[in-house]
């Protein structure tokens, strides 16, 4: 329990946009839960592509669409931990409950910290059968796959997953297989065994093989990698097929129309959903799906974690450990 003298905490803060060097480990005021909120003692914080895009000032987002994040800010959206205190009107949770969730997205959830406040609606009870590290790795990546791909996927369809080894991609491979889809995984060669072990039906090493020459007549392309070159992915689709970009896409709508395919640009904004989160966690708990964690860094080494992501494509997720 907190005492009246517990007024500060350690956190990572960003005072200006830039590279990993702008992440500062500092002592800051500890937040207080307001109405409808809980104070959460963070045990682990999941890292997502949204974190380093925000840190860099969203350079890949058109200026008029960029979120205006206040500075200084504490990054992070995903967390798992224990409720330390509850604010007014909170009835669903109590002190001592283990919880996890994606907090306040698309605004920062302030999870790179020892404590954060969290809206009740963004949290779910952490299943006892998974660790805080696993739980913190799940929310954003799992919900991204569930909401943008899994719900609309039908058994027997073929889906090509670009960026298949990453935090979103490796969950997409497994959830698509659970739906009965034929899965083609695209990643660099060092991830081949990993993705075959996860159940993909075909692996393509994009560093040695042209995807558009290796595959044809696919029902769906799920692009978890993003970046330039989405137009080339259109050519692997069958007429009536669909490209689903996880982030803002750069595929040509005109070319897509000429080829008789569509690019999903109007899917609902990623949002917290307790029921979906618990279903995903249940699949992890029952070992029908696994969340791969490449590396765990202590909170104080968040800068090194971001540097790792910028040096190489990670396999699965990176998680910050706050409580050992």
mmCIF file of C-alpha atoms in Angstrom:
data_model
loop_
_atom_site.group_PDB
_atom_site.id
_atom_site.type_symbol
_atom_site.label_atom_id
_atom_site.label_comp_id
_atom_site.label_asym_id
_atom_site.label_seq_id
_atom_site.Cartn_x
_atom_site.Cartn_y
_atom_site.Cartn_z
ATOM 1 C CA UNK A 1 0.000 0.000 0.000
ATOM 2 C CA UNK A 2 1.041 3.571 -0.616
ATOM 3 C CA UNK A 3 1.810 5.882 2.273
ATOM 4 C CA UNK A 4 1.530 9.643 2.403
ATOM 5 C CA UNK A 5 5.272 9.954 1.750
ATOM 6 C CA UNK A 6 5.157 7.975 -1.507
ATOM 7 C CA UNK A 7 4.975 10.913 -3.886
ATOM 8 C CA UNK A 8 7.599 10.158 -6.565
ATOM 9 C CA UNK A 9 8.543 7.345 -8.912
ATOM 10 C CA UNK A 10 11.036 6.440 -11.621
ATOM 11 C CA UNK A 11 9.914 6.809 -15.240
ATOM 12 C CA UNK A 12 11.166 7.280 -18.775
ATOM 13 C CA UNK A 13 10.350 10.705 -20.166
ATOM 14 C CA UNK A 14 10.653 12.389 -23.549
ATOM 15 C CA UNK A 15 11.309 16.138 -23.590
ATOM 16 C CA UNK A 16 11.732 16.450 -27.377
ATOM 17 C CA UNK A 17 11.243 14.284 -30.449
ATOM 18 C CA UNK A 18 14.233 12.371 -31.769
ATOM 19 C CA UNK A 19 16.178 9.121 -31.617
ATOM 20 C CA UNK A 20 16.561 6.754 -28.653
ATOM 21 C CA UNK A 21 18.850 9.282 -26.966
ATOM 22 C CA UNK A 22 15.808 11.444 -26.059
ATOM 23 C CA UNK A 23 14.554 8.779 -23.633
ATOM 24 C CA UNK A 24 15.487 9.984 -20.159
ATOM 25 C CA UNK A 25 15.280 7.921 -16.948
ATOM 26 C CA UNK A 26 14.067 10.366 -14.312
ATOM 27 C CA UNK A 27 12.374 10.769 -10.964
ATOM 28 C CA UNK A 28 8.933 12.295 -11.445
ATOM 29 C CA UNK A 29 5.763 12.879 -9.402
ATOM 30 C CA UNK A 30 3.686 9.777 -8.837
ATOM 31 C CA UNK A 31 0.172 10.106 -10.338
ATOM 32 C CA UNK A 32 -3.051 9.942 -8.351
ATOM 33 C CA UNK A 33 -6.089 8.022 -9.576
ATOM 34 C CA UNK A 34 -9.054 10.192 -10.508
ATOM 35 C CA UNK A 35 -12.722 9.261 -10.980
ATOM 36 C CA UNK A 36 -13.098 6.003 -12.887
ATOM 37 C CA UNK A 37 -9.359 5.289 -12.671
ATOM 38 C CA UNK A 38 -7.027 3.021 -10.739
ATOM 39 C CA UNK A 39 -3.420 3.547 -9.751
ATOM 40 C CA UNK A 40 -1.462 0.656 -11.227
ATOM 41 C CA UNK A 41 1.899 -0.572 -9.986
ATOM 42 C CA UNK A 42 3.521 -1.595 -13.252
ATOM 43 C CA UNK A 43 5.374 -4.906 -13.268
ATOM 44 C CA UNK A 44 6.080 -4.971 -17.018
ATOM 45 C CA UNK A 45 5.521 -2.636 -19.964
ATOM 46 C CA UNK A 46 5.235 -3.871 -23.530
ATOM 47 C CA UNK A 47 7.046 -2.019 -26.326
ATOM 48 C CA UNK A 48 5.302 -1.367 -29.640
ATOM 49 C CA UNK A 49 6.128 0.265 -32.945
ATOM 50 C CA UNK A 50 3.777 3.076 -31.910
ATOM 51 C CA UNK A 51 6.199 3.904 -29.075
ATOM 52 C CA UNK A 52 9.212 4.625 -31.271
ATOM 53 C CA UNK A 53 7.089 6.322 -33.923
ATOM 54 C CA UNK A 54 5.765 8.655 -31.200
ATOM 55 C CA UNK A 55 9.270 9.194 -29.801
ATOM 56 C CA UNK A 56 10.455 10.261 -33.267
ATOM 57 C CA UNK A 57 7.501 12.612 -33.775
ATOM 58 C CA UNK A 58 5.523 10.382 -36.169
ATOM 59 C CA UNK A 59 7.668 11.184 -39.227
ATOM 60 C CA UNK A 60 5.681 8.725 -41.387
ATOM 61 C CA UNK A 61 2.340 10.410 -40.633
ATOM 62 C CA UNK A 62 1.146 13.418 -42.681
ATOM 63 C CA UNK A 63 1.541 16.567 -40.628
ATOM 64 C CA UNK A 64 -2.190 17.288 -40.420
ATOM 65 C CA UNK A 65 -2.827 13.808 -38.983
ATOM 66 C CA UNK A 66 -0.003 13.671 -36.429
ATOM 67 C CA UNK A 67 -1.099 13.303 -32.803
ATOM 68 C CA UNK A 68 -0.065 16.279 -30.714
ATOM 69 C CA UNK A 69 1.578 14.660 -27.709
ATOM 70 C CA UNK A 70 2.498 17.056 -24.887
ATOM 71 C CA UNK A 71 6.111 17.304 -23.717
ATOM 72 C CA UNK A 72 7.513 16.108 -21.470
ATOM 73 C CA UNK A 73 5.663 12.828 -21.800
ATOM 74 C CA UNK A 74 6.004 9.275 -20.534
ATOM 75 C CA UNK A 75 5.741 6.833 -23.476
ATOM 76 C CA UNK A 76 4.052 3.454 -23.665
ATOM 77 C CA UNK A 77 0.558 1.971 -23.922
ATOM 78 C CA UNK A 78 0.839 -1.669 -22.809
ATOM 79 C CA UNK A 79 1.253 -2.705 -19.187
ATOM 80 C CA UNK A 80 0.668 -5.473 -16.697
ATOM 81 C CA UNK A 81 0.727 -5.012 -12.951
ATOM 82 C CA UNK A 82 -1.135 -4.758 -9.656
ATOM 83 C CA UNK A 83 -3.753 -2.227 -8.579
ATOM 84 C CA UNK A 84 -2.284 -0.096 -5.790
ATOM 85 C CA UNK A 85 -5.207 2.285 -5.233
ATOM 86 C CA UNK A 86 -8.632 2.992 -6.713
ATOM 87 C CA UNK A 87 -10.207 6.319 -7.534
ATOM 88 C CA UNK A 88 -13.773 7.460 -6.893
ATOM 89 C CA UNK A 89 -16.569 5.433 -8.535
ATOM 90 C CA UNK A 90 -14.360 2.392 -9.241
ATOM 91 C CA UNK A 91 -16.309 -0.777 -8.456
ATOM 92 C CA UNK A 92 -14.980 -3.411 -10.887
ATOM 93 C CA UNK A 93 -11.479 -3.658 -9.422
ATOM 94 C CA UNK A 94 -9.961 -3.507 -5.984
ATOM 95 C CA UNK A 95 -6.520 -3.028 -4.464
ATOM 96 C CA UNK A 96 -4.326 -6.071 -5.077
ATOM 97 C CA UNK A 97 -5.969 -7.185 -8.333
ATOM 98 C CA UNK A 98 -3.594 -8.217 -11.127
ATOM 99 C CA UNK A 99 -4.561 -6.455 -14.357
ATOM 100 C CA UNK A 100 -3.251 -5.695 -17.840
ATOM 101 C CA UNK A 101 -4.301 -3.610 -20.811
ATOM 102 C CA UNK A 102 -3.672 -1.066 -23.552
ATOM 103 C CA UNK A 103 -4.067 2.281 -21.855
ATOM 104 C CA UNK A 104 -5.457 5.521 -23.325
ATOM 105 C CA UNK A 105 -4.483 4.691 -26.913
ATOM 106 C CA UNK A 106 -3.940 6.637 -29.202
ATOM 107 C CA UNK A 107 -2.749 9.063 -26.519
ATOM 108 C CA UNK A 108 0.159 7.869 -24.394
ATOM 109 C CA UNK A 109 -0.739 5.447 -21.625
ATOM 110 C CA UNK A 110 2.371 6.488 -19.666
ATOM 111 C CA UNK A 111 3.448 2.891 -19.039
ATOM 112 C CA UNK A 112 7.266 3.309 -19.117
ATOM 113 C CA UNK A 113 7.079 4.000 -15.414
ATOM 114 C CA UNK A 114 6.806 2.415 -11.986
ATOM 115 C CA UNK A 115 3.203 3.580 -11.681
ATOM 116 C CA UNK A 116 0.478 4.853 -13.966
ATOM 117 C CA UNK A 117 -3.191 5.685 -13.710
ATOM 118 C CA UNK A 118 -5.506 3.666 -15.910
ATOM 119 C CA UNK A 119 -9.154 4.055 -16.914
ATOM 120 C CA UNK A 120 -11.225 1.115 -15.706
ATOM 121 C CA UNK A 121 -12.489 0.419 -19.223
ATOM 122 C CA UNK A 122 -8.957 -0.144 -20.574
ATOM 123 C CA UNK A 123 -8.104 -2.920 -18.124
ATOM 124 C CA UNK A 124 -8.769 -6.642 -17.907
ATOM 125 C CA UNK A 125 -7.971 -9.120 -15.142
ATOM 126 C CA UNK A 126 -4.628 -10.791 -15.836
ATOM 127 C CA UNK A 127 -5.088 -14.547 -16.241
ATOM 128 C CA UNK A 128 -3.212 -16.380 -13.490
ATOM 129 C CA UNK A 129 -1.672 -18.735 -16.041
ATOM 130 C CA UNK A 130 0.470 -16.125 -17.794
ATOM 131 C CA UNK A 131 3.309 -13.967 -16.465
ATOM 132 C CA UNK A 132 3.339 -10.186 -16.276
ATOM 133 C CA UNK A 133 5.941 -10.211 -19.077
ATOM 134 C CA UNK A 134 3.600 -12.211 -21.332
ATOM 135 C CA UNK A 135 0.592 -10.095 -20.391
ATOM 136 C CA UNK A 136 2.425 -6.823 -21.098
ATOM 137 C CA UNK A 137 3.455 -8.123 -24.543
ATOM 138 C CA UNK A 138 -0.111 -8.836 -25.627
ATOM 139 C CA UNK A 139 -2.521 -5.886 -25.642
ATOM 140 C CA UNK A 140 -1.695 -3.667 -28.616
ATOM 141 C CA UNK A 141 -0.272 -6.387 -30.863
ATOM 142 C CA UNK A 142 -3.040 -8.849 -30.052
ATOM 143 C CA UNK A 143 -5.853 -6.339 -30.471
ATOM 144 C CA UNK A 144 -4.348 -5.107 -33.752
ATOM 145 C CA UNK A 145 -4.532 -8.615 -35.195
ATOM 146 C CA UNK A 146 -7.925 -9.383 -33.692
ATOM 147 C CA UNK A 147 -9.617 -6.183 -34.894
ATOM 148 C CA UNK A 148 -7.947 -5.755 -38.297
ATOM 149 C CA UNK A 149 -7.624 -9.386 -39.438
ATOM 150 C CA UNK A 150 -8.949 -12.180 -37.244
ATOM 151 C CA UNK A 151 -12.585 -11.057 -37.025
ATOM 152 C CA UNK A 152 -12.967 -10.867 -40.822
ATOM 153 C CA UNK A 153 -10.910 -13.909 -41.799
ATOM 154 C CA UNK A 154 -12.715 -17.037 -43.016
ATOM 155 C CA UNK A 155 -11.548 -20.646 -42.915
ATOM 156 C CA UNK A 156 -9.983 -21.699 -46.207
ATOM 157 C CA UNK A 157 -8.818 -18.233 -47.198
ATOM 158 C CA UNK A 158 -5.179 -17.554 -48.013
ATOM 159 C CA UNK A 159 -3.404 -14.696 -46.273
ATOM 160 C CA UNK A 160 0.077 -13.296 -46.839
ATOM 161 C CA UNK A 161 1.528 -11.676 -43.721
ATOM 162 C CA UNK A 162 4.282 -9.165 -44.416
ATOM 163 C CA UNK A 163 6.551 -8.533 -41.420
ATOM 164 C CA UNK A 164 5.488 -11.897 -40.024
ATOM 165 C CA UNK A 165 8.190 -12.239 -37.345
ATOM 166 C CA UNK A 166 7.463 -8.999 -35.493
ATOM 167 C CA UNK A 167 5.253 -8.323 -32.506
ATOM 168 C CA UNK A 168 2.060 -8.031 -34.554
ATOM 169 C CA UNK A 169 3.097 -10.402 -37.346
ATOM 170 C CA UNK A 170 3.905 -13.476 -35.265
ATOM 171 C CA UNK A 171 0.518 -13.281 -33.535
ATOM 172 C CA UNK A 172 -1.180 -12.780 -36.909
ATOM 173 C CA UNK A 173 0.404 -16.002 -38.209
ATOM 174 C CA UNK A 174 -0.968 -18.007 -35.289
ATOM 175 C CA UNK A 175 -4.423 -16.462 -35.115
ATOM 176 C CA UNK A 176 -4.882 -16.847 -38.881
ATOM 177 C CA UNK A 177 -3.986 -20.528 -38.597
ATOM 178 C CA UNK A 178 -6.532 -20.915 -35.786
ATOM 179 C CA UNK A 179 -9.158 -19.543 -38.167
ATOM 180 C CA UNK A 180 -8.233 -22.225 -40.693
ATOM 181 C CA UNK A 181 -6.454 -19.952 -43.174
ATOM 182 C CA UNK A 182 -3.506 -20.841 -45.366
ATOM 183 C CA UNK A 183 -0.690 -18.573 -44.158
ATOM 184 C CA UNK A 184 2.242 -17.276 -46.184
ATOM 185 C CA UNK A 185 4.808 -15.592 -43.933
ATOM 186 C CA UNK A 186 7.216 -12.943 -45.260
ATOM 187 C CA UNK A 187 10.298 -12.035 -43.212
ATOM 188 C CA UNK A 188 14.086 -12.157 -43.377
ATOM 189 C CA UNK A 189 15.765 -15.549 -43.523
ATOM 190 C CA UNK A 190 16.861 -15.615 -39.874
ATOM 191 C CA UNK A 191 13.195 -15.959 -38.895
ATOM 192 C CA UNK A 192 12.363 -18.951 -41.110
ATOM 193 C CA UNK A 193 12.505 -21.693 -38.461
ATOM 194 C CA UNK A 194 10.649 -19.516 -35.955
ATOM 195 C CA UNK A 195 7.751 -18.912 -38.356
ATOM 196 C CA UNK A 196 7.565 -22.491 -39.580
ATOM 197 C CA UNK A 197 7.409 -23.582 -35.937
ATOM 198 C CA UNK A 198 4.488 -21.185 -35.448
ATOM 199 C CA UNK A 199 2.620 -23.011 -38.221
ATOM 200 C CA UNK A 200 2.950 -20.941 -41.384
ATOM 201 C CA UNK A 201 2.333 -22.966 -44.573
ATOM 202 C CA UNK A 202 4.895 -21.128 -46.700
ATOM 203 C CA UNK A 203 7.866 -18.921 -45.840
ATOM 204 C CA UNK A 204 9.350 -16.247 -48.117
ATOM 205 C CA UNK A 205 12.687 -14.610 -47.367
ATOM 206 C CA UNK A 206 12.159 -11.159 -48.821
ATOM 207 C CA UNK A 207 15.923 -10.510 -48.854
ATOM 208 C CA UNK A 208 16.469 -13.234 -51.474
ATOM 209 C CA UNK A 209 13.067 -13.711 -53.115
ATOM 210 C CA UNK A 210 10.691 -11.282 -54.790
ATOM 211 C CA UNK A 211 7.360 -11.707 -53.030
ATOM 212 C CA UNK A 212 5.339 -10.644 -56.058
ATOM 213 C CA UNK A 213 7.036 -13.278 -58.205
ATOM 214 C CA UNK A 214 6.724 -16.068 -55.628
ATOM 215 C CA UNK A 215 3.022 -15.735 -54.794
ATOM 216 C CA UNK A 216 -0.200 -15.211 -56.724
ATOM 217 C CA UNK A 217 -3.961 -15.349 -56.125
ATOM 218 C CA UNK A 218 -3.961 -14.586 -52.398
ATOM 219 C CA UNK A 219 -7.238 -13.586 -50.713
ATOM 220 C CA UNK A 220 -5.720 -11.165 -48.194
ATOM 221 C CA UNK A 221 -2.445 -9.370 -47.589
ATOM 222 C CA UNK A 222 -1.880 -8.256 -44.000
ATOM 223 C CA UNK A 223 0.986 -5.763 -44.014
ATOM 224 C CA UNK A 224 2.448 -5.545 -40.525
ATOM 225 C CA UNK A 225 5.745 -4.114 -41.814
ATOM 226 C CA UNK A 226 4.560 -0.938 -43.541
ATOM 227 C CA UNK A 227 6.959 1.435 -45.256
ATOM 228 C CA UNK A 228 7.421 2.053 -48.952
ATOM 229 C CA UNK A 229 6.621 -0.534 -51.572
ATOM 230 C CA UNK A 230 3.081 -1.529 -50.724
ATOM 231 C CA UNK A 231 2.117 -1.332 -54.395
ATOM 232 C CA UNK A 232 4.142 -4.465 -55.104
ATOM 233 C CA UNK A 233 1.992 -6.370 -52.609
ATOM 234 C CA UNK A 234 -1.143 -5.610 -54.610
ATOM 235 C CA UNK A 235 0.014 -7.902 -57.398
ATOM 236 C CA UNK A 236 -0.124 -11.019 -55.197
ATOM 237 C CA UNK A 237 -3.865 -10.580 -54.603
ATOM 238 C CA UNK A 238 -6.591 -12.283 -56.604
ATOM 239 C CA UNK A 239 -9.333 -10.104 -58.072
ATOM 240 C CA UNK A 240 -11.592 -9.129 -55.210
ATOM 241 C CA UNK A 241 -8.724 -9.526 -52.751
ATOM 242 C CA UNK A 242 -7.814 -7.035 -50.061
ATOM 243 C CA UNK A 243 -4.689 -5.396 -48.662
ATOM 244 C CA UNK A 244 -4.888 -4.564 -44.955
ATOM 245 C CA UNK A 245 -2.146 -2.152 -43.822
ATOM 246 C CA UNK A 246 -1.571 -2.079 -40.065
ATOM 247 C CA UNK A 247 -0.265 1.488 -40.215
ATOM 248 C CA UNK A 248 -1.007 4.234 -42.715
ATOM 249 C CA UNK A 249 -0.537 2.662 -46.120
ATOM 250 C CA UNK A 250 1.053 4.084 -49.264
ATOM 251 C CA UNK A 251 -0.517 1.736 -51.788
ATOM 252 C CA UNK A 252 -2.033 3.445 -54.838
ATOM 253 C CA UNK A 253 -5.832 3.410 -54.726
ATOM 254 C CA UNK A 254 -5.838 3.967 -58.485
ATOM 255 C CA UNK A 255 -3.641 0.950 -59.147
ATOM 256 C CA UNK A 256 -5.670 -1.154 -56.741
ATOM 257 C CA UNK A 257 -8.853 -0.253 -58.608
ATOM 258 C CA UNK A 258 -7.248 -1.164 -61.941
ATOM 259 C CA UNK A 259 -6.308 -4.576 -60.547
ATOM 260 C CA UNK A 260 -9.737 -5.226 -59.082
ATOM 261 C CA UNK A 261 -8.539 -5.291 -55.457
ATOM 262 C CA UNK A 262 -9.153 -3.059 -52.466
ATOM 263 C CA UNK A 263 -7.014 -1.408 -49.817
ATOM 264 C CA UNK A 264 -8.593 -1.226 -46.363
ATOM 265 C CA UNK A 265 -8.315 2.358 -45.215
ATOM 266 C CA UNK A 266 -11.552 2.616 -43.276
ATOM 267 C CA UNK A 267 -11.139 -0.084 -40.645
ATOM 268 C CA UNK A 268 -12.148 1.078 -37.157
ATOM 269 C CA UNK A 269 -9.506 2.770 -35.062
ATOM 270 C CA UNK A 270 -7.625 0.388 -32.810
ATOM 271 C CA UNK A 271 -9.345 0.444 -29.444
ATOM 272 C CA UNK A 272 -9.272 -1.224 -26.045
ATOM 273 C CA UNK A 273 -11.682 -4.151 -25.729
ATOM 274 C CA UNK A 274 -11.704 -6.192 -22.523
ATOM 275 C CA UNK A 275 -13.568 -9.171 -23.997
ATOM 276 C CA UNK A 276 -11.187 -9.486 -26.939
ATOM 277 C CA UNK A 277 -8.159 -9.075 -24.695
ATOM 278 C CA UNK A 278 -9.320 -11.870 -22.418
ATOM 279 C CA UNK A 279 -9.967 -14.152 -25.386
ATOM 280 C CA UNK A 280 -6.435 -13.565 -26.665
ATOM 281 C CA UNK A 281 -4.947 -14.091 -23.203
ATOM 282 C CA UNK A 282 -6.974 -17.289 -22.879
ATOM 283 C CA UNK A 283 -5.378 -18.620 -26.068
ATOM 284 C CA UNK A 284 -1.950 -17.901 -24.578
ATOM 285 C CA UNK A 285 -2.899 -19.517 -21.273
ATOM 286 C CA UNK A 286 -4.148 -22.653 -23.050
ATOM 287 C CA UNK A 287 -0.961 -22.714 -25.194
ATOM 288 C CA UNK A 288 -2.924 -22.577 -28.453
ATOM 289 C CA UNK A 289 -1.030 -19.357 -29.228
ATOM 290 C CA UNK A 290 2.296 -18.222 -27.837
ATOM 291 C CA UNK A 291 3.667 -14.735 -27.453
ATOM 292 C CA UNK A 292 7.358 -14.608 -28.335
ATOM 293 C CA UNK A 293 9.507 -12.223 -26.304
ATOM 294 C CA UNK A 294 12.905 -11.615 -27.867
ATOM 295 C CA UNK A 295 14.434 -9.579 -25.051
ATOM 296 C CA UNK A 296 13.488 -8.198 -21.652
ATOM 297 C CA UNK A 297 15.162 -4.943 -20.592
ATOM 298 C CA UNK A 298 14.929 -3.238 -17.202
ATOM 299 C CA UNK A 299 12.979 0.010 -17.285
ATOM 300 C CA UNK A 300 16.164 2.069 -16.878
ATOM 301 C CA UNK A 301 17.452 0.605 -20.183
ATOM 302 C CA UNK A 302 14.530 1.670 -22.369
ATOM 303 C CA UNK A 303 16.971 3.625 -24.535
ATOM 304 C CA UNK A 304 18.974 0.461 -25.264
ATOM 305 C CA UNK A 305 15.736 -1.361 -26.087
ATOM 306 C CA UNK A 306 14.810 1.290 -28.668
ATOM 307 C CA UNK A 307 18.339 1.149 -30.088
ATOM 308 C CA UNK A 308 17.970 -2.619 -30.576
ATOM 309 C CA UNK A 309 14.750 -2.133 -32.517
ATOM 310 C CA UNK A 310 16.415 0.410 -34.792
ATOM 311 C CA UNK A 311 19.394 -1.907 -35.465
ATOM 312 C CA UNK A 312 17.487 -5.043 -36.394
ATOM 313 C CA UNK A 313 14.065 -6.576 -36.984
ATOM 314 C CA UNK A 314 13.147 -8.233 -33.713
ATOM 315 C CA UNK A 315 11.510 -11.624 -33.355
ATOM 316 C CA UNK A 316 8.330 -11.196 -31.383
ATOM 317 C CA UNK A 317 8.160 -8.553 -28.672
ATOM 318 C CA UNK A 318 10.479 -6.518 -26.454
ATOM 319 C CA UNK A 319 9.267 -5.948 -22.901
ATOM 320 C CA UNK A 320 10.479 -3.620 -20.160
ATOM 321 C CA UNK A 321 10.633 -5.244 -16.731
ATOM 322 C CA UNK A 322 9.759 -2.833 -13.941
ATOM 323 C CA UNK A 323 9.409 -5.218 -10.974
ATOM 324 C CA UNK A 324 11.714 -8.243 -10.899
#
